[in-house]
PDB file of N, CA and C in Angstrom:
ATOM      1  N   MET N   1      -7.000  -0.374  -9.122  1.00 51.00           N
ATOM      2  CA  MET N   1      -7.130   0.210  -7.815  1.00 51.00           C
ATOM      3  C   MET N   1      -6.774   1.521  -7.800  1.00 51.00           C
ATOM      4  N   VAL N   2      -7.381   2.226  -6.704  1.00 52.00           N
ATOM      5  CA  VAL N   2      -7.209   3.627  -6.456  1.00 52.00           C
ATOM      6  C   VAL N   2      -6.385   3.893  -5.296  1.00 52.00           C
ATOM      7  N   ASP N   3      -5.659   4.546  -5.181  1.00 47.00           N
ATOM      8  CA  ASP N   3      -4.749   5.071  -4.001  1.00 47.00           C
ATOM      9  C   ASP N   3      -5.666   5.862  -3.014  1.00 47.00           C
ATOM     10  N   ILE N   4      -5.509   5.672  -1.843  1.00 53.00           N
ATOM     11  CA  ILE N   4      -6.296   6.325  -0.793  1.00 53.00           C
ATOM     12  C   ILE N   4      -5.211   6.589   0.171  1.00 53.00           C
ATOM     13  N   ASP N   5      -5.602   7.538   1.068  1.00 84.00           N
ATOM     14  CA  ASP N   5      -4.645   7.721   2.151  1.00 84.00           C
ATOM     15  C   ASP N   5      -4.046   6.668   3.169  1.00 84.00           C
ATOM     16  N   THR N   6      -5.209   6.453   4.195  1.00 93.00           N
ATOM     17  CA  THR N   6      -4.674   5.711   5.124  1.00 93.00           C
ATOM     18  C   THR N   6      -5.964   4.774   5.500  1.00 93.00           C
ATOM     19  N   LEU N   7      -5.586   3.823   6.435  1.00 93.00           N
ATOM     20  CA  LEU N   7      -6.728   2.954   6.757  1.00 93.00           C
ATOM     21  C   LEU N   7      -7.812   3.567   7.583  1.00 93.00           C
ATOM     22  N   GLY N   8      -7.661   4.602   8.291  1.00 92.00           N
ATOM     23  CA  GLY N   8      -8.438   5.755   8.973  1.00 92.00           C
ATOM     24  C   GLY N   8      -9.406   6.293   7.944  1.00 92.00           C
ATOM     25  N   THR N   9      -9.162   6.334   6.619  1.00 91.00           N
ATOM     26  CA  THR N   9     -10.018   6.838   5.645  1.00 91.00           C
ATOM     27  C   THR N   9     -11.017   6.011   5.150  1.00 91.00           C
ATOM     28  N   VAL N  10     -10.814   4.730   5.336  1.00 90.00           N
ATOM     29  CA  VAL N  10     -11.637   3.500   4.722  1.00 90.00           C
ATOM     30  C   VAL N  10     -13.085   3.531   5.346  1.00 90.00           C
ATOM     31  N   ASP N  11     -13.963   3.337   4.470  1.00 90.00           N
ATOM     32  CA  ASP N  11     -15.420   3.150   5.038  1.00 90.00           C
ATOM     33  C   ASP N  11     -15.558   1.723   5.443  1.00 90.00           C
ATOM     34  N   VAL N  12     -16.631   1.445   6.195  1.00 92.00           N
ATOM     35  CA  VAL N  12     -16.948   0.195   6.764  1.00 92.00           C
ATOM     36  C   VAL N  12     -17.244  -0.839   5.480  1.00 92.00           C
ATOM     37  N   ASN N  13     -17.021  -1.898   5.757  1.00 92.00           N
ATOM     38  CA  ASN N  13     -17.021  -3.212   4.677  1.00 92.00           C
ATOM     39  C   ASN N  13     -16.407  -2.901   3.381  1.00 92.00           C
ATOM     40  N   VAL N  14     -15.186  -2.073   3.358  1.00 91.00           N
ATOM     41  CA  VAL N  14     -14.530  -2.069   2.331  1.00 91.00           C
ATOM     42  C   VAL N  14     -13.236  -2.507   2.472  1.00 91.00           C
ATOM     43  N   GLY N  15     -12.747  -3.512   1.382  1.00 92.00           N
ATOM     44  CA  GLY N  15     -11.457  -4.277   1.477  1.00 92.00           C
ATOM     45  C   GLY N  15     -10.355  -3.376   1.142  1.00 92.00           C
ATOM     46  N   VAL N  16      -9.364  -3.585   1.670  1.00 93.00           N
ATOM     47  CA  VAL N  16      -8.048  -2.785   1.294  1.00 93.00           C
ATOM     48  C   VAL N  16      -6.954  -3.729   1.106  1.00 93.00           C
ATOM     49  N   THR N  17      -5.766  -3.337   0.682  1.00 93.00           N
ATOM     50  CA  THR N  17      -4.399  -3.942   0.939  1.00 93.00           C
ATOM     51  C   THR N  17      -3.434  -2.823   1.725  1.00 93.00           C
ATOM     52  N   LEU N  18      -2.846  -3.385   2.566  1.00 95.00           N
ATOM     53  CA  LEU N  18      -2.009  -2.479   3.378  1.00 95.00           C
ATOM     54  C   LEU N  18      -0.664  -2.174   2.709  1.00 95.00           C
ATOM     55  N   ALA N  19      -0.108  -0.935   2.767  1.00 93.00           N
ATOM     56  CA  ALA N  19       1.143  -0.635   2.094  1.00 93.00           C
ATOM     57  C   ALA N  19       2.153  -0.600   3.538  1.00 93.00           C
ATOM     58  N   ALA N  20       3.410  -0.188   3.266  1.00 91.00           N
ATOM     59  CA  ALA N  20       4.206  -0.113   4.264  1.00 91.00           C
ATOM     60  C   ALA N  20       3.890   0.885   5.483  1.00 91.00           C
ATOM     61  N   PRO N  21       3.850   0.424   6.561  1.00 91.00           N
ATOM     62  CA  PRO N  21       3.537   1.402   7.852  1.00 91.00           C
ATOM     63  C   PRO N  21       4.459   2.429   7.727  1.00 91.00           C
ATOM     64  N   ARG N  22       3.782   3.887   8.373  1.00 91.00           N
ATOM     65  CA  ARG N  22       4.582   4.733   8.551  1.00 91.00           C
ATOM     66  C   ARG N  22       4.986   4.827  10.123  1.00 91.00           C
ATOM     67  N   LEU N  23       5.401   3.697  10.848  1.00 90.00           N
ATOM     68  CA  LEU N  23       5.630   3.333  12.126  1.00 90.00           C
ATOM     69  C   LEU N  23       6.931   2.555  12.195  1.00 90.00           C
ATOM     70  N   GLN N  24       7.686   2.793  13.238  1.00 89.00           N
ATOM     71  CA  GLN N  24       8.834   1.944  13.710  1.00 89.00           C
ATOM     72  C   GLN N  24       8.906   1.356  15.009  1.00 89.00           C
ATOM     73  N   GLY N  25      10.045   0.630  15.285  1.00 93.00           N
ATOM     74  CA  GLY N  25      10.042   0.044  16.650  1.00 93.00           C
ATOM     75  C   GLY N  25       9.079  -1.079  17.162  1.00 93.00           C
ATOM     76  N   ALA N  26       8.601  -1.005  18.453  1.00 95.00           N
ATOM     77  CA  ALA N  26       7.799  -1.820  19.079  1.00 95.00           C
ATOM     78  C   ALA N  26       6.538  -1.832  18.525  1.00 95.00           C
ATOM     79  N   VAL N  27       5.938  -0.751  17.912  1.00 92.00           N
ATOM     80  CA  VAL N  27       4.699  -0.509  17.564  1.00 92.00           C
ATOM     81  C   VAL N  27       4.551  -1.285  16.100  1.00 92.00           C
ATOM     82  N   ALA N  28       5.334  -1.130  15.535  1.00 93.00           N
ATOM     83  CA  ALA N  28       5.506  -1.730  14.055  1.00 93.00           C
ATOM     84  C   ALA N  28       5.560  -3.242  14.182  1.00 93.00           C
ATOM     85  N   ARG N  29       6.374  -3.715  15.117  1.00 95.00           N
ATOM     86  CA  ARG N  29       6.567  -5.197  15.479  1.00 95.00           C
ATOM     87  C   ARG N  29       5.319  -5.816  15.883  1.00 95.00           C
ATOM     88  N   ARG N  30       4.656  -5.085  16.758  1.00 95.00           N
ATOM     89  CA  ARG N  30       3.224  -5.594  17.342  1.00 95.00           C
ATOM     90  C   ARG N  30       2.317  -5.543  16.084  1.00 95.00           C
ATOM     91  N   LEU N  31       2.149  -4.606  15.143  1.00 95.00           N
ATOM     92  CA  LEU N  31       1.347  -4.819  13.924  1.00 95.00           C
ATOM     93  C   LEU N  31       1.697  -5.922  13.212  1.00 95.00           C
ATOM     94  N   TYR N  32       2.759  -6.189  13.068  1.00 95.00           N
ATOM     95  CA  TYR N  32       3.358  -7.416  12.282  1.00 95.00           C
ATOM     96  C   TYR N  32       2.974  -8.742  12.998  1.00 95.00           C
ATOM     97  N   GLU N  33       3.058  -8.744  14.423  1.00 95.00           N
ATOM     98  CA  GLU N  33       2.603  -9.757  14.953  1.00 95.00           C
ATOM     99  C   GLU N  33       1.112 -10.259  14.873  1.00 95.00           C
ATOM    100  N   LEU N  34       0.303  -9.110  14.721  1.00 95.00           N
ATOM    101  CA  LEU N  34      -1.062  -9.104  14.601  1.00 95.00           C
ATOM    102  C   LEU N  34      -1.425  -9.484  13.064  1.00 95.00           C
ATOM    103  N   GLY N  35      -0.455  -9.420  12.297  1.00 95.00           N
ATOM    104  CA  GLY N  35      -0.887  -9.839  10.809  1.00 95.00           C
ATOM    105  C   GLY N  35      -0.904  -8.469  10.008  1.00 95.00           C
ATOM    106  N   LEU N  36      -0.842  -7.399  10.619  1.00 96.00           N
ATOM    107  CA  LEU N  36      -0.990  -6.378   9.809  1.00 96.00           C
ATOM    108  C   LEU N  36       0.441  -5.832   9.171  1.00 96.00           C
ATOM    109  N   ARG N  37       0.542  -6.367   8.125  1.00 95.00           N
ATOM    110  CA  ARG N  37       2.015  -6.291   7.234  1.00 95.00           C
ATOM    111  C   ARG N  37       1.588  -5.876   6.056  1.00 95.00           C
ATOM    112  N   PRO N  38       2.516  -5.056   4.954  1.00 94.00           N
ATOM    113  CA  PRO N  38       2.429  -4.621   3.763  1.00 94.00           C
ATOM    114  C   PRO N  38       1.973  -5.980   2.948  1.00 94.00           C
ATOM    115  N   GLY N  39       0.860  -5.529   2.035  1.00 93.00           N
ATOM    116  CA  GLY N  39       0.358  -6.669   1.373  1.00 93.00           C
ATOM    117  C   GLY N  39      -0.877  -7.430   1.878  1.00 93.00           C
ATOM    118  N   THR N  40      -1.028  -7.246   3.133  1.00 93.00           N
ATOM    119  CA  THR N  40      -2.124  -7.982   3.779  1.00 93.00           C
ATOM    120  C   THR N  40      -3.492  -7.296   3.512  1.00 93.00           C
ATOM    121  N   GLU N  41      -4.538  -8.098   3.066  1.00 93.00           N
ATOM    122  CA  GLU N  41      -5.733  -7.506   2.708  1.00 93.00           C
ATOM    123  C   GLU N  41      -6.604  -7.498   4.010  1.00 93.00           C
ATOM    124  N   VAL N  42      -7.262  -6.423   4.203  1.00 95.00           N
ATOM    125  CA  VAL N  42      -8.036  -6.347   5.405  1.00 95.00           C
ATOM    126  C   VAL N  42      -9.337  -5.521   5.146  1.00 95.00           C
ATOM    127  N   VAL N  43     -10.506  -5.861   6.022  1.00 94.00           N
ATOM    128  CA  VAL N  43     -11.832  -5.166   5.706  1.00 94.00           C
ATOM    129  C   VAL N  43     -11.959  -4.475   7.218  1.00 94.00           C
ATOM    130  N   VAL N  44     -12.551  -3.211   6.939  1.00 94.00           N
ATOM    131  CA  VAL N  44     -13.019  -2.417   8.135  1.00 94.00           C
ATOM    132  C   VAL N  44     -14.361  -3.048   8.433  1.00 94.00           C
ATOM    133  N   LEU N  45     -14.456  -3.438   9.516  1.00 95.00           N
ATOM    134  CA  LEU N  45     -15.907  -3.941  10.096  1.00 95.00           C
ATOM    135  C   LEU N  45     -16.673  -2.877  10.780  1.00 95.00           C
ATOM    136  N   HIS N  46     -16.101  -2.053  11.602  1.00 94.00           N
ATOM    137  CA  HIS N  46     -16.830  -1.343  12.614  1.00 94.00           C
ATOM    138  C   HIS N  46     -16.073   0.028  12.615  1.00 94.00           C
ATOM    139  N   ARG N  47     -16.585   1.288  12.915  1.00 94.00           N
ATOM    140  CA  ARG N  47     -15.913   2.318  13.523  1.00 94.00           C
ATOM    141  C   ARG N  47     -16.278   2.552  15.097  1.00 94.00           C
ATOM    142  N   THR N  48     -15.383   2.945  15.650  1.00 92.00           N
ATOM    143  CA  THR N  48     -15.483   2.918  17.060  1.00 92.00           C
ATOM    144  C   THR N  48     -15.350   4.358  17.543  1.00 92.00           C
ATOM    145  N   ALA N  49     -15.908   4.600  18.797  1.00 88.00           N
ATOM    146  CA  ALA N  49     -15.739   6.198  19.364  1.00 88.00           C
ATOM    147  C   ALA N  49     -14.465   6.582  19.384  1.00 88.00           C
ATOM    148  N   GLY N  50     -14.221   7.912  19.022  1.00 88.00           N
ATOM    149  CA  GLY N  50     -12.711   8.239  19.226  1.00 88.00           C
ATOM    150  C   GLY N  50     -12.122   8.171  17.965  1.00 88.00           C
ATOM    151  N   GLY N  51     -12.785   7.813  16.741  1.00 90.00           N
ATOM    152  CA  GLY N  51     -12.013   7.614  15.392  1.00 90.00           C
ATOM    153  C   GLY N  51     -11.238   6.161  15.316  1.00 90.00           C
ATOM    154  N   GLY N  52     -11.462   5.391  16.010  1.00 95.00           N
ATOM    155  CA  GLY N  52     -10.803   4.074  15.760  1.00 95.00           C
ATOM    156  C   GLY N  52     -11.711   3.214  14.956  1.00 95.00           C
ATOM    157  N   ARG N  53     -11.102   2.112  14.511  1.00 96.00           N
ATOM    158  CA  ARG N  53     -11.871   1.009  13.635  1.00 96.00           C
ATOM    159  C   ARG N  53     -11.496  -0.351  14.248  1.00 96.00           C
ATOM    160  N   VAL N  54     -12.400  -1.238  13.994  1.00 97.00           N
ATOM    161  CA  VAL N  54     -12.247  -2.782  14.002  1.00 97.00           C
ATOM    162  C   VAL N  54     -12.064  -3.249  12.649  1.00 97.00           C
ATOM    163  N   VAL N  55     -10.803  -3.936  12.285  1.00 96.00           N
ATOM    164  CA  VAL N  55     -10.649  -4.459  10.865  1.00 96.00           C
ATOM    165  C   VAL N  55     -10.571  -6.078  11.102  1.00 96.00           C
ATOM    166  N   LEU N  56     -11.191  -6.771  10.046  1.00 96.00           N
ATOM    167  CA  LEU N  56     -10.640  -8.017   9.757  1.00 96.00           C
ATOM    168  C   LEU N  56      -9.442  -8.281   9.367  1.00 96.00           C
ATOM    169  N   VAL N  57      -8.712  -9.380   9.820  1.00 95.00           N
ATOM    170  CA  VAL N  57      -7.451  -9.543   9.106  1.00 95.00           C
ATOM    171  C   VAL N  57      -7.144 -11.002   9.387  1.00 95.00           C
ATOM    172  N   ASP N  58      -7.090 -11.907   8.222  1.00 93.00           N
ATOM    173  CA  ASP N  58      -6.928 -13.224   8.293  1.00 93.00           C
ATOM    174  C   ASP N  58      -7.803 -13.938   9.295  1.00 93.00           C
ATOM    175  N   GLY N  59      -9.184 -13.544   9.166  1.00 94.00           N
ATOM    176  CA  GLY N  59      -9.972 -14.101   9.879  1.00 94.00           C
ATOM    177  C   GLY N  59     -10.271 -13.628  11.516  1.00 94.00           C
ATOM    178  N   ALA N  60      -9.284 -12.711  11.916  1.00 96.00           N
ATOM    179  CA  ALA N  60      -9.150 -12.229  13.360  1.00 96.00           C
ATOM    180  C   ALA N  60      -9.720 -10.798  13.149  1.00 96.00           C
ATOM    181  N   ARG N  61     -10.458 -10.386  14.314  1.00 97.00           N
ATOM    182  CA  ARG N  61     -11.001  -8.964  14.513  1.00 97.00           C
ATOM    183  C   ARG N  61      -9.780  -8.181  15.248  1.00 97.00           C
ATOM    184  N   VAL N  62      -9.190  -7.095  14.969  1.00 97.00           N
ATOM    185  CA  VAL N  62      -8.227  -6.310  15.470  1.00 97.00           C
ATOM    186  C   VAL N  62      -8.825  -4.822  15.773  1.00 97.00           C
ATOM    187  N   ALA N  63      -8.818  -4.361  16.696  1.00 96.00           N
ATOM    188  CA  ALA N  63      -9.367  -2.857  17.189  1.00 96.00           C
ATOM    189  C   ALA N  63      -7.818  -2.018  17.156  1.00 96.00           C
ATOM    190  N   LEU N  64      -7.959  -0.919  16.381  1.00 96.00           N
ATOM    191  CA  LEU N  64      -7.112  -0.107  16.084  1.00 96.00           C
ATOM    192  C   LEU N  64      -7.315   1.426  16.561  1.00 96.00           C
ATOM    193  N   ASP N  65      -6.478   2.223  17.071  1.00 95.00           N
ATOM    194  CA  ASP N  65      -6.767   3.534  17.408  1.00 95.00           C
ATOM    195  C   ASP N  65      -6.591   4.395  16.255  1.00 95.00           C
ATOM    196  N   GLY N  66      -7.116   5.651  16.383  1.00 94.00           N
ATOM    197  CA  GLY N  66      -7.034   6.692  15.287  1.00 94.00           C
ATOM    198  C   GLY N  66      -5.503   7.033  14.937  1.00 94.00           C
ATOM    199  N   ALA N  67      -4.644   7.093  15.767  1.00 93.00           N
ATOM    200  CA  ALA N  67      -3.437   7.426  15.651  1.00 93.00           C
ATOM    201  C   ALA N  67      -2.720   6.313  14.615  1.00 93.00           C
ATOM    202  N   THR N  68      -2.971   5.150  15.051  1.00 95.00           N
ATOM    203  CA  THR N  68      -2.328   3.981  14.297  1.00 95.00           C
ATOM    204  C   THR N  68      -2.977   3.825  12.943  1.00 95.00           C
ATOM    205  N   LEU N  69      -4.192   4.098  12.837  1.00 95.00           N
ATOM    206  CA  LEU N  69      -4.890   3.908  11.546  1.00 95.00           C
ATOM    207  C   LEU N  69      -4.179   5.041  10.547  1.00 95.00           C
ATOM    208  N   ARG N  70      -4.022   6.138  11.172  1.00 93.00           N
ATOM    209  CA  ARG N  70      -3.446   7.204  10.007  1.00 93.00           C
ATOM    210  C   ARG N  70      -2.020   6.971   9.722  1.00 93.00           C
ATOM    211  N   ALA N  71      -1.362   5.984  10.182  1.00 94.00           N
ATOM    212  CA  ALA N  71      -0.058   5.492   9.912  1.00 94.00           C
ATOM    213  C   ALA N  71       0.190   4.352   9.244  1.00 94.00           C
ATOM    214  N   LEU N  72      -0.954   3.806   8.716  1.00 95.00           N
ATOM    215  CA  LEU N  72      -1.025   2.648   7.782  1.00 95.00           C
ATOM    216  C   LEU N  72      -1.827   3.022   6.649  1.00 95.00           C
ATOM    217  N   PRO N  73      -0.939   3.346   5.541  1.00 95.00           N
ATOM    218  CA  PRO N  73      -1.292   3.750   4.210  1.00 95.00           C
ATOM    219  C   PRO N  73      -1.916   2.406   3.388  1.00 95.00           C
ATOM    220  N   VAL N  74      -2.858   2.596   2.623  1.00 92.00           N
ATOM    221  CA  VAL N  74      -3.501   1.441   2.001  1.00 92.00           C
ATOM    222  C   VAL N  74      -3.906   1.718   0.560  1.00 92.00           C
ATOM    223  N   THR N  75      -4.326   0.901  -0.170  1.00 84.00           N
ATOM    224  CA  THR N  75      -4.826   0.681  -1.477  1.00 84.00           C
ATOM    225  C   THR N  75      -6.211   0.331  -1.531  1.00 84.00           C
ATOM    226  N   GLN N  76      -7.157   0.956  -2.000  1.00 67.00           N
ATOM    227  CA  GLN N  76      -8.587   0.509  -1.953  1.00 67.00           C
ATOM    228  C   GLN N  76      -8.740  -0.385  -3.046  1.00 67.00           C
ATOM    229  N   ARG N  77      -9.675  -1.368  -2.536  1.00 72.00           N
ATOM    230  CA  ARG N  77     -10.165  -2.573  -3.450  1.00 72.00           C
ATOM    231  C   ARG N  77     -11.627  -2.228  -3.932  1.00 72.00           C
ATOM    232  N   ARG N  78     -12.700  -2.943  -3.108  1.00 66.00           N
ATOM    233  CA  ARG N  78     -13.942  -2.849  -3.518  1.00 66.00           C
ATOM    234  C   ARG N  78     -14.639  -2.921  -2.096  1.00 66.00           C
ATOM    235  N   PRO N  79     -15.828  -2.407  -2.234  1.00 69.00           N
ATOM    236  CA  PRO N  79     -16.886  -2.462  -0.823  1.00 69.00           C
ATOM    237  C   PRO N  79     -17.211  -3.888  -1.028  1.00 69.00           C
ATOM    238  N   GLY N  80     -16.917  -4.648   0.271  1.00 64.00           N
ATOM    239  CA  GLY N  80     -17.428  -5.965   0.478  1.00 64.00           C
ATOM    240  C   GLY N  80     -16.347  -6.775  -0.197  1.00 64.00           C
ATOM    241  N   ALA N  81     -15.114  -6.447  -0.346  1.00 58.00           N
ATOM    242  CA  ALA N  81     -14.154  -7.259  -1.231  1.00 58.00           C
ATOM    243  C   ALA N  81     -13.923  -8.504  -0.605  1.00 58.00           C
ATOM    244  N   LEU N  82     -13.675  -8.536   0.772  1.00 51.00           N
ATOM    245  CA  LEU N  82     -13.154  -9.463   1.398  1.00 51.00           C
ATOM    246  C   LEU N  82     -13.887 -10.414   2.487  1.00 51.00           C
ATOM    247  N   GLY N  83     -15.174  -9.818   2.626  1.00 50.00           N
ATOM    248  CA  GLY N  83     -16.036 -10.219   3.684  1.00 50.00           C
ATOM    249  C   GLY N  83     -17.297  -9.370   3.906  1.00 50.00           C
ATOM    250  N   THR N  84     -18.243  -9.549   4.608  1.00 47.00           N
ATOM    251  CA  THR N  84     -19.316  -8.920   4.974  1.00 47.00           C
ATOM    252  C   THR N  84     -19.217  -8.218   6.304  1.00 47.00           C
ATOM    253  N   ALA N  85     -19.996  -7.349   6.698  1.00 46.00           N
ATOM    254  CA  ALA N  85     -19.841  -6.728   7.776  1.00 46.00           C
ATOM    255  C   ALA N  85     -19.948  -7.278   9.211  1.00 46.00           C
ATOM    256  N   ASP N  86     -20.333  -8.496   9.077  1.00 48.00           N
ATOM    257  CA  ASP N  86     -20.143  -9.452  10.341  1.00 48.00           C
ATOM    258  C   ASP N  86     -19.050 -10.278  10.249  1.00 48.00           C
ATOM    259  N   GLY N  87     -18.179 -10.011   9.303  1.00 48.00           N
ATOM    260  CA  GLY N  87     -16.806 -10.769   9.215  1.00 48.00           C
ATOM    261  C   GLY N  87     -16.938 -12.158   8.654  1.00 48.00           C
ATOM    262  N   THR N  88     -17.954 -12.574   7.951  1.00 51.00           N
ATOM    263  CA  THR N  88     -18.357 -13.683   7.162  1.00 51.00           C
ATOM    264  C   THR N  88     -17.491 -13.579   5.810  1.00 51.00           C
ATOM    265  N   PRO N  89     -17.006 -14.544   5.132  1.00 48.00           N
ATOM    266  CA  PRO N  89     -16.447 -14.433   3.870  1.00 48.00           C
ATOM    267  C   PRO N  89     -17.556 -14.277   2.693  1.00 48.00           C
ATOM    268  N   THR N  90     -17.222 -13.581   1.618  1.00 48.00           N
ATOM    269  CA  THR N  90     -18.369 -13.659   0.758  1.00 48.00           C
ATOM    270  C   THR N  90     -18.125 -14.532  -0.524  1.00 48.00           C
TER     271      THR N  90
END
């Protein structure tokens, strides 16, 4: 595995594992509630206007803004590691 910066730098259809977020308080709690915890595997499904991304986490699609993406460090896996661009498992 290769270390890369944050979830905001991950290309579409690449699976990654989340590291500890650089966030605290209510925002960090909400991410945990959505399943975005350290060790969780996610796939970037889509890029959005303004630098956001839609990610697949435990079968659910979650939209994240650019600032939040930059606060979520990740470890790269491989393209298509956890699913396809439409969210179906491989």
